[in-house]
Short mmCIF file of C-alpha atoms and ligand atoms in Angstrom, two decimals:
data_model
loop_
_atom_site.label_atom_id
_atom_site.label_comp_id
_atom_site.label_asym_id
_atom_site.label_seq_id
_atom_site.Cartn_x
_atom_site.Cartn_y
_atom_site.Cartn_z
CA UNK J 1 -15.81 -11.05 2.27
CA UNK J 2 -12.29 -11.27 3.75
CA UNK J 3 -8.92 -10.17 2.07
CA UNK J 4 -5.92 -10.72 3.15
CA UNK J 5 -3.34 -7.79 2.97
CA UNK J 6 -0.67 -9.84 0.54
CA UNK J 7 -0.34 -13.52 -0.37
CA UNK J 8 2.59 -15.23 -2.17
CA UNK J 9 3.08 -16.47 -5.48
CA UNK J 10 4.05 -20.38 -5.40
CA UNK J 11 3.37 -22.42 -8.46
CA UNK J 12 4.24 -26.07 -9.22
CA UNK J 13 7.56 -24.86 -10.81
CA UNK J 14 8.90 -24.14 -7.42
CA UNK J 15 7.46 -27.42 -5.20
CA UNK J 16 9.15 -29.95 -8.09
CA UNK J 17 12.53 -27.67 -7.91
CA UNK J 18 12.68 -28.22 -4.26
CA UNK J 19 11.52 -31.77 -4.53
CA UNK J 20 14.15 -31.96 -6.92
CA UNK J 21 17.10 -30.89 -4.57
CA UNK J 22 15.83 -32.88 -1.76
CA UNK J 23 16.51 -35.98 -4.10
CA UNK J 24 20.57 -34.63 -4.32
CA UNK J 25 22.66 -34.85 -1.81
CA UNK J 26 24.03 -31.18 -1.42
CA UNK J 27 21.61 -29.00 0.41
CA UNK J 28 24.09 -26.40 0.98
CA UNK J 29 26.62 -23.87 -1.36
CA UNK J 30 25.64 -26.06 -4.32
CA UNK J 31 24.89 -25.25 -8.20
CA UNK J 32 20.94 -23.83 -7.68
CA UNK J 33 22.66 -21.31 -5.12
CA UNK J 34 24.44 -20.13 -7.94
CA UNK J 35 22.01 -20.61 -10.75
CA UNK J 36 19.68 -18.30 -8.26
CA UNK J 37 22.69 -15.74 -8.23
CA UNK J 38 23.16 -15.91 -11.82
CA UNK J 39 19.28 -15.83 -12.71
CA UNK J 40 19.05 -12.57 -10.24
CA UNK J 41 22.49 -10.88 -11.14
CA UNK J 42 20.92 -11.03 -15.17
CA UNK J 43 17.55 -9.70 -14.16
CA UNK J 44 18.96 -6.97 -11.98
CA UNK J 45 21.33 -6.03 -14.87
CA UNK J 46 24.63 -6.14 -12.30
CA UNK J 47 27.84 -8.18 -12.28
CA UNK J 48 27.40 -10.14 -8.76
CA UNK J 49 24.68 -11.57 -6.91
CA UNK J 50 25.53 -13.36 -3.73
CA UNK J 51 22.55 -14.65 -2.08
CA UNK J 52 21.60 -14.54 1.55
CA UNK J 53 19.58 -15.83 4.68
CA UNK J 54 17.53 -12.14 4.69
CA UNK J 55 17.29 -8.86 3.61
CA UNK J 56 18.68 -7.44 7.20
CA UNK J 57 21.67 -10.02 6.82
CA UNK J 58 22.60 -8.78 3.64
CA UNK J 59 22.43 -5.15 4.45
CA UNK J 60 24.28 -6.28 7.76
CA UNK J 61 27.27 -7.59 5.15
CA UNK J 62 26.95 -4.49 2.95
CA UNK J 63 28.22 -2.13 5.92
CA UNK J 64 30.24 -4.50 7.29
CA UNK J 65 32.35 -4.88 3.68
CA UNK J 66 32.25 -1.04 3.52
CA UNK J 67 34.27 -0.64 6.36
CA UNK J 68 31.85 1.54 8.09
CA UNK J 69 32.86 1.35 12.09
CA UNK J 70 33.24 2.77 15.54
CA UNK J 71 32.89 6.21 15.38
CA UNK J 72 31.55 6.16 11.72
CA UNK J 73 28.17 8.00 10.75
CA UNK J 74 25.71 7.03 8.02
CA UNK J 75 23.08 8.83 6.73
CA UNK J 76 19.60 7.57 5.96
CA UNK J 77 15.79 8.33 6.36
CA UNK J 78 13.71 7.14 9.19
CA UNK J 79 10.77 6.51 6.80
CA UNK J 80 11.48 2.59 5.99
CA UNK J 81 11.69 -0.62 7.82
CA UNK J 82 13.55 -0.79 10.94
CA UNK J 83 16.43 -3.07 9.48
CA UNK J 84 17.73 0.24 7.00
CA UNK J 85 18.92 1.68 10.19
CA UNK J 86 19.73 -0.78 12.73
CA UNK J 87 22.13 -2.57 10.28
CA UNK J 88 24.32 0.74 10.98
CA UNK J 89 24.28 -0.06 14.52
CA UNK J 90 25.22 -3.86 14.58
CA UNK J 91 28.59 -2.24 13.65
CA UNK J 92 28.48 0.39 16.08
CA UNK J 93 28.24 3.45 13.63
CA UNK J 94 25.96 5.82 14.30
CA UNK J 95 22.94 6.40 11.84
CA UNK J 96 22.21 10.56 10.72
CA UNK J 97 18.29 10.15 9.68
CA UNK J 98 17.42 12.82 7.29
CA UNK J 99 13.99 13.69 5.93
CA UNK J 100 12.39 12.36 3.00
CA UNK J 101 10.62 14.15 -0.03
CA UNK J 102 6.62 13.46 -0.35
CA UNK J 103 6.96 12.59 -3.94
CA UNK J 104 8.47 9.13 -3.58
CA UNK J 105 8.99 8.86 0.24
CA UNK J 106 12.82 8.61 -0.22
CA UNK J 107 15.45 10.58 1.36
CA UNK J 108 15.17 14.40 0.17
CA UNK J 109 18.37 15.83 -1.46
CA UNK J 110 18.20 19.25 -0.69
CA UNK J 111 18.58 18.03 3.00
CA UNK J 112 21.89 15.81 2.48
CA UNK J 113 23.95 18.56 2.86
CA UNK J 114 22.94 19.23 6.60
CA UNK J 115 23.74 15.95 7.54
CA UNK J 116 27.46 15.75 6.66
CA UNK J 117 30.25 15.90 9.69
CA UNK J 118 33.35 15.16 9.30
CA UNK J 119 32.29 11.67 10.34
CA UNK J 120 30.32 10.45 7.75
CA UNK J 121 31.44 7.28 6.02
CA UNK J 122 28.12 6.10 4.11
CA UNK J 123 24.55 6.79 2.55
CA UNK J 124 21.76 4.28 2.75
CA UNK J 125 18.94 5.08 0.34
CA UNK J 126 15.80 3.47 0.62
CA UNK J 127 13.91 2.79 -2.00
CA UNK J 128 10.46 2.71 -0.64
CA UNK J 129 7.54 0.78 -1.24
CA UNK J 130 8.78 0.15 -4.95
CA UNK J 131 9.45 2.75 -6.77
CA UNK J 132 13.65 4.59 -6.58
CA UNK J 133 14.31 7.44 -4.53
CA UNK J 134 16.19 10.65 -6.26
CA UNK J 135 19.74 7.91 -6.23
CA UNK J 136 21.14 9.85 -8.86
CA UNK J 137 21.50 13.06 -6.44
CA UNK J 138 22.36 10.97 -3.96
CA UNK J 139 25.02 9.26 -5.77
CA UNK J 140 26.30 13.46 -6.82
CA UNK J 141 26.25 13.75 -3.70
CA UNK J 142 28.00 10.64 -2.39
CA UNK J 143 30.58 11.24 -4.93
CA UNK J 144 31.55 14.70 -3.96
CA UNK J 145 32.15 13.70 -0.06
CA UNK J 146 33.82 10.22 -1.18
CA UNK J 147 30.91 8.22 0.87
CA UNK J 148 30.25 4.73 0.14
CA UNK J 149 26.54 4.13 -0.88
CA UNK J 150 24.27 0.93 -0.02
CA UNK J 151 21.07 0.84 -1.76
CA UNK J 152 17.95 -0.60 0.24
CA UNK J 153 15.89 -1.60 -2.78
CA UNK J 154 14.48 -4.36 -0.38
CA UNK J 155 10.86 -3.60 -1.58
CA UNK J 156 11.83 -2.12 -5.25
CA UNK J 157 13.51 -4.91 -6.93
CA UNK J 158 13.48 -4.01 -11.21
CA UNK J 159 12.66 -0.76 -9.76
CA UNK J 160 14.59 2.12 -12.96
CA UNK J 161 15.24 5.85 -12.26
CA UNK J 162 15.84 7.87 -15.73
CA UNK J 163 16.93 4.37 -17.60
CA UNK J 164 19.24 3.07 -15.22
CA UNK J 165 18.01 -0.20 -12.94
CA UNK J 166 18.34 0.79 -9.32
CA UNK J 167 21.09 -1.70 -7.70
CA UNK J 168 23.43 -0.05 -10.13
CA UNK J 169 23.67 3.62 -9.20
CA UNK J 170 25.63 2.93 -5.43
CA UNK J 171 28.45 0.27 -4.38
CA UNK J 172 26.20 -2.79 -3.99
CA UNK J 173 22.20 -3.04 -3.11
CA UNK J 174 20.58 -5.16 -0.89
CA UNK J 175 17.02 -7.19 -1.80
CA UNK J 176 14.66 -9.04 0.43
CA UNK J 177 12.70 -12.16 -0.15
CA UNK J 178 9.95 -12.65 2.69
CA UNK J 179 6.77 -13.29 2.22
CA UNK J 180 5.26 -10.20 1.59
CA UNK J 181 8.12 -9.14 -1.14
CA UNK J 182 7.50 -8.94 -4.59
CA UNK J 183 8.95 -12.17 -5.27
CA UNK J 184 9.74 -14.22 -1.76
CA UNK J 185 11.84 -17.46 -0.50
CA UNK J 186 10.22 -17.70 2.74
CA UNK J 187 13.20 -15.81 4.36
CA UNK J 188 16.19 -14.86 1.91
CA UNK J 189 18.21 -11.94 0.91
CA UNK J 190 20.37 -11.12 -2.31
CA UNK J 191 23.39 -8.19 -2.16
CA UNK J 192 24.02 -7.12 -5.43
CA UNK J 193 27.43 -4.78 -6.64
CA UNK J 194 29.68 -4.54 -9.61
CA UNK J 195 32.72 -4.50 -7.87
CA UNK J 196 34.27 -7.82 -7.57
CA UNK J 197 36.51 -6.98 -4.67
CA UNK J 198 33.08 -6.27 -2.54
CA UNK J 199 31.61 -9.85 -3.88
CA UNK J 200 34.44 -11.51 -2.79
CA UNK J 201 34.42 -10.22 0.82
CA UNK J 202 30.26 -10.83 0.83
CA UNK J 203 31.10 -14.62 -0.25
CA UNK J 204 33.24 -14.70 2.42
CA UNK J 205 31.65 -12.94 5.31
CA UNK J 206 28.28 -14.86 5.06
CA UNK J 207 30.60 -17.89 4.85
CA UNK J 208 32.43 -17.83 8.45
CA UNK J 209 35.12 -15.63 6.90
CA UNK J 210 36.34 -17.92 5.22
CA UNK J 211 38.21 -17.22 1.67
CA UNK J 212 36.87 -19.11 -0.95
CA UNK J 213 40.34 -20.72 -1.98
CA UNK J 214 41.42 -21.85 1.31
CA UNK J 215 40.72 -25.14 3.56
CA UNK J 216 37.33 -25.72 5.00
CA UNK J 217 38.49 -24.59 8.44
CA UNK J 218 40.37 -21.82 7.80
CA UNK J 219 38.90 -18.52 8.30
CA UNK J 220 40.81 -15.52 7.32
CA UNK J 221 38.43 -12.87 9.19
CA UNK J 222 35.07 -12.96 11.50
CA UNK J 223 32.48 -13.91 9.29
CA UNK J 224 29.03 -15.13 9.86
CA UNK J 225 26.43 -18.16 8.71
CA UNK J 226 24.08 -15.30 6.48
CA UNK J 227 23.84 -18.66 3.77
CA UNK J 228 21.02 -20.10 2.27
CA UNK J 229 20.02 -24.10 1.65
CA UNK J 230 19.95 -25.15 -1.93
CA UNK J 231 15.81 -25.48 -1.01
CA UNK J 232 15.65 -21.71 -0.68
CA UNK J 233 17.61 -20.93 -3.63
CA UNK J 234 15.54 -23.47 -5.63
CA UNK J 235 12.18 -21.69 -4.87
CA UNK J 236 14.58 -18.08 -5.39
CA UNK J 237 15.60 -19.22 -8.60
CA UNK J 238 11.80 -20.25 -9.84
CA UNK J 239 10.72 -16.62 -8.47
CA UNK J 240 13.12 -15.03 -9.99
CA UNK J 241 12.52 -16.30 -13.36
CA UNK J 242 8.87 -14.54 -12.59
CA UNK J 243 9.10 -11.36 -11.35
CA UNK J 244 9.14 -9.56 -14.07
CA UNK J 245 5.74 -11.09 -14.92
CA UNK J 246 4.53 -10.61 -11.31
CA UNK J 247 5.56 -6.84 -11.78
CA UNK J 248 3.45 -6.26 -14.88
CA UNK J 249 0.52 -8.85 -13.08
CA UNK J 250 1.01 -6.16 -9.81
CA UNK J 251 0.85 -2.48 -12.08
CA UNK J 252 -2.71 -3.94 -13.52
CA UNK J 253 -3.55 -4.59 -10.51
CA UNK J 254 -2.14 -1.00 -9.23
CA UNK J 255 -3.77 0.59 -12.21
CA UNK J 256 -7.15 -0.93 -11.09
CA UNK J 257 -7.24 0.50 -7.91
CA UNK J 258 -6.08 3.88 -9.61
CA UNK J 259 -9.43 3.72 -11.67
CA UNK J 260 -11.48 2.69 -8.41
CA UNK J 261 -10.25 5.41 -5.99
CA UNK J 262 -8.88 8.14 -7.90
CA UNK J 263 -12.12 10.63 -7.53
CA UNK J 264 -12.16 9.80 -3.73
CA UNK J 265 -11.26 13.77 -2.74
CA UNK J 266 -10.24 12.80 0.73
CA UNK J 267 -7.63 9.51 -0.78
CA UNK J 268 -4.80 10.35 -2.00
CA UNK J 269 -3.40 7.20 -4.72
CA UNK J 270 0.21 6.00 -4.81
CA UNK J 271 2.16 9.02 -6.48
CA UNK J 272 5.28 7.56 -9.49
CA UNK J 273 7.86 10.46 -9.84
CA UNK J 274 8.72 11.40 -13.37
CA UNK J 275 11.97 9.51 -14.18
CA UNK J 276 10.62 6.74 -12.40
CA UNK J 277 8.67 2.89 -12.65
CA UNK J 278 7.02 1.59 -10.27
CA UNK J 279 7.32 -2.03 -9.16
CA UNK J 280 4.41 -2.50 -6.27
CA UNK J 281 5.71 -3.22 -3.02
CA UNK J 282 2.03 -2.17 -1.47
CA UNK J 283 -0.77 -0.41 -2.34
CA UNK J 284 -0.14 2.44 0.11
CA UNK J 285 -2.97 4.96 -0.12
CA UNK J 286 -2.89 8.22 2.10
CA UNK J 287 -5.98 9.36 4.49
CA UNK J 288 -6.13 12.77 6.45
CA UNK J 289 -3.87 11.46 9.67
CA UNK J 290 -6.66 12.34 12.04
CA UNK J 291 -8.92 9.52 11.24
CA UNK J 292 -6.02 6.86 9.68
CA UNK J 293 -6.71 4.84 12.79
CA UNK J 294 -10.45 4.61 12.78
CA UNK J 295 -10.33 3.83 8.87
CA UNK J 296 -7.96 0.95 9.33
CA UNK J 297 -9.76 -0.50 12.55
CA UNK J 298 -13.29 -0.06 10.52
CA UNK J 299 -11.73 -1.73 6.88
CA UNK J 300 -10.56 -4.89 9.56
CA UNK J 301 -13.63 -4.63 10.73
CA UNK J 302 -15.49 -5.36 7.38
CA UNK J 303 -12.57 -8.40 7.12
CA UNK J 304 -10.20 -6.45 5.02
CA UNK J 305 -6.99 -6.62 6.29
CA UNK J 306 -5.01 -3.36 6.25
CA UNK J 307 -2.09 -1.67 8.20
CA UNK J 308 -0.17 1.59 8.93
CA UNK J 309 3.55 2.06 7.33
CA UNK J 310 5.98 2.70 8.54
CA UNK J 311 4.07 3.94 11.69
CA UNK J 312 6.16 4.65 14.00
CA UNK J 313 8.70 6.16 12.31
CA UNK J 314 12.26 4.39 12.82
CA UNK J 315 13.57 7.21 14.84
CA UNK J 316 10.34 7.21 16.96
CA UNK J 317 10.84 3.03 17.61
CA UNK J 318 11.38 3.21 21.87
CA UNK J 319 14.62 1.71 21.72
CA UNK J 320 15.82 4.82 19.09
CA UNK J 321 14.32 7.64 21.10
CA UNK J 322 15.46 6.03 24.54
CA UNK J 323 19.23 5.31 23.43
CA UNK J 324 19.35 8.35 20.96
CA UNK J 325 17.41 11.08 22.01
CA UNK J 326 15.15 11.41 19.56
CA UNK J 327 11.54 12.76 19.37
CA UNK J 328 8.66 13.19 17.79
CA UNK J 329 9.07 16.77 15.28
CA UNK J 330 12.45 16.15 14.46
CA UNK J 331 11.44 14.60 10.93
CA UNK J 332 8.00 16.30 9.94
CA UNK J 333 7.79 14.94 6.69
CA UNK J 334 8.19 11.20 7.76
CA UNK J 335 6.63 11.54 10.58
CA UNK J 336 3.21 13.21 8.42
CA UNK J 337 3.30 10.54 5.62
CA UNK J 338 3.56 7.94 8.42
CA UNK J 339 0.30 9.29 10.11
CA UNK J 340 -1.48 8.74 6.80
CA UNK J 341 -0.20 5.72 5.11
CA UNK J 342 -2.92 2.80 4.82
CA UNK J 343 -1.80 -0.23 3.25
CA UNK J 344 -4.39 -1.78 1.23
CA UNK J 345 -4.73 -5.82 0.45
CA UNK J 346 -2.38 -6.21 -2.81
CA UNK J 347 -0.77 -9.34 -4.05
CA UNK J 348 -0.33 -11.30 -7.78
CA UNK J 349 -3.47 -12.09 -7.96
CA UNK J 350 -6.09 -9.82 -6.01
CA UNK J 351 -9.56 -10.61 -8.02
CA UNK J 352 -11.48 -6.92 -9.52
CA UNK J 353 -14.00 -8.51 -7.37
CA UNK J 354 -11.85 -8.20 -3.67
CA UNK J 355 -10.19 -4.70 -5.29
CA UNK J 356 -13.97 -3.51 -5.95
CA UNK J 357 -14.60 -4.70 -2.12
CA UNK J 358 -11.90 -2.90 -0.40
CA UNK J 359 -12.47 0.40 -2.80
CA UNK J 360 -16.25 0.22 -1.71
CA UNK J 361 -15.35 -0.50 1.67
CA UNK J 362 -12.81 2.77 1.80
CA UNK J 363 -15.31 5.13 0.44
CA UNK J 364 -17.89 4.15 2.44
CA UNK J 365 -15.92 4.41 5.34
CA UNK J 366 -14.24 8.12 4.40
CA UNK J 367 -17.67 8.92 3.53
CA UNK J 368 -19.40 8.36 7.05
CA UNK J 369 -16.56 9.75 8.98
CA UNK J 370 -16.98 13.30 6.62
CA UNK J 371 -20.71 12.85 8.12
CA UNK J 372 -20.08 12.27 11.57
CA UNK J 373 -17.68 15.22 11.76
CA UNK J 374 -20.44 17.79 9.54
CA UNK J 375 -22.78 16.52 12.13
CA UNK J 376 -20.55 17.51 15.26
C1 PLP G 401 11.93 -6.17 3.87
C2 PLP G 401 12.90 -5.11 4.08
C3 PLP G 401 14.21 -5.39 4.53
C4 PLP G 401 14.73 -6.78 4.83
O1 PLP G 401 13.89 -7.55 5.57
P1 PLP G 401 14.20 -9.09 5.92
O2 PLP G 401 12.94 -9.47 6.63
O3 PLP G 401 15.39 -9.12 6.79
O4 PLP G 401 14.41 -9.84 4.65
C5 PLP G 401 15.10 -4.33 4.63
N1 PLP G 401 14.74 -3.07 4.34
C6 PLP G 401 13.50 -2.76 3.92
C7 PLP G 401 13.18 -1.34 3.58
C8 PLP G 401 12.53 -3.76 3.80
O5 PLP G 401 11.30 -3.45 3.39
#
């Protein structure tokens, strides 16, 4: 049997709301763009939804519109996709990793304290693999030093922490829409806030700068093309009306693979901190780091398709440790969880039969490794 590690969602709804656009004549900054916006802005319980061409170019605009610069340090974790960091650098700020907390894989708060200098502008939570990081000590945090706070909840959108929907605790999120998301456009991002004055300056800057009451060709400050086609937004807008049902359709499917591999001594299941939901990025299941490798080569092996995250470690990447001097035991934490992390096949609509599979697969696997080593 083969299984593929995640699959998208697309029903007819979205291939007649495309068709449907194509049969207009505006394919760009027209009314789906900003039914998608609306549609996401309502779901994500916040004010303003501006939609952009990916996840990266919308946390790009988030530190741009914060004013973060030059000179400027932001704090974040090096346990999440490379974009949470480098998005600090296309504006020549310097990213302060600190370590996460095994309990949710997001930045740990006792630790923010250490990584304050008289330089730092910003925080950049990640919410990681679905589920919110401690963003209400961050944001006590944040408050106390005066530091502007973007939210990552690329992989966690309708992801709550004690009631309140993540997106709403810093000054504006950012969300992510390829394929492997919880809900996807093919490539697409959303940055969400509640202050106007910051969704006016993302309009702009993914517009060429421009200001959205002046002449076509007048641009008021270096912006960029981050915008999306009214295609994208079409499909957006059709996803979006889902997710909430793909969320619920994604915790069965979660809660399966609970049942299945829950007595497995040597697996460790996806842990949901109290205060939290959990809205399913992956299925990331932890195996003693000393034989992660051979179980994901043998589970490929037997056609299930499986991977390590976030292995390396962003601060471990070649270009981080050559440019910034960083190395391996500065981060044990992250650098632990990302020696154990397997990523198991999970989309929509993973049969019992291909969860059963891959559960079988694992313990057989975790099984004749414990024999091989009892033997040695
Ligand atoms: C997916 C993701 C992004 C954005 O990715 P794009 O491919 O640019 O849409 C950013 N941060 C994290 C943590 C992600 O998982």
């Amino acid at each position: 049997m083969k299984v593929r590690l995640s699959k998208p969602q697309i029903g007819p709804e979205e291939i007649e709301a495309v068709t449907r656009v194509l049969q207009t004549d505006q394919l760009s900054l027209g009314p789906v763009t900003k039914a998608f916006e609306n549609e996401f802005a309502e779901k994500l319980q916040t004010r303003f939804a501006i939609a952009v061409n990916s996840g990266t170019s919308g946390l790009h605009l988030a530190v741009r519109a914060a004013g973060i610069k030059e000179g400027n340090e932001v704090i974040t974790t090096p346990f999440s996709f490379v974009a949470s960091a480098n998005c600090i650098l296309f504006e020549k700020a310097t990213p302060v990793f600190v370590d996460i907390e095994e309990d949710s894989f997001g930045i740990d708060p006792e630790l923010l304290d250490s990584a304050l200098t008289d330089r730092s502008r910003g925080v950049i939570p990640v919410h990681v693999f679905g589920q919110a990081c401690q963003i209400d000590s961050v944001m006590d945090f944040a408050n106390r030093h005066d530091l502007h706070v973007i939210e990552d909840a690329c992989e966690s959108p309708l992801a709550m922490r004690n009631g309140t929907m993540t997106g709403n605790f810093g000054h504006s999120a950012v969300y992510g829409f390829y394929p492997n998301k919880q809900m996807t456009t093919g490539e697409g991002g959303m940055i969400t806030t509640n202050d106007e004055k910051l969704a006016d300056q993302f309009r702009s800057l993914r517009n060429q700068g421009r200001a959205t009451d002046l002449q076509w060709l007048s641009h008021y400050q270096l912006g960029y093309n981050y915008r999306i086609s009214e295609m994208t937004a079409a499909v957006g807008l059709e996803q979006t009306k889902k997710l909430p049902g793909f969320i619920s359709a994604r915790q069965k499917k979660a809660d399966f693979y609970n049942y299945l591999l829950s007595d497995v001594e040597e697996i460790k299941v996806p842990n949901t901190l109290p205060g939290n939901n959990h809205t399913w990025f992956v299925y990331a299941v932890r195996v003693e780091s000393g034989s992660r490798d051979t179980v994901l080569k043998m589970l490929n092996e037997k056609g299930i398709q499986s991977k390590a995250y976030f292995s390396p470690c962003i601060h471990l990447q070649e270009f981080y440790k050559t440019q910034y001097g960083y190395r391996e035991g500065m981060f044990p934490v992250a650098e632990k969880i990302s020696k154990e992390v397997v990523i198991l096949p999970f989309f929509n609509q993973i049969s019992e039969e291909q969860m059963e599979y891959v559960a079988a697969s694992l313990k057989e696997i975790i099984t004749s490794l414990k024999n091989a080593r009892v033997q040695r």
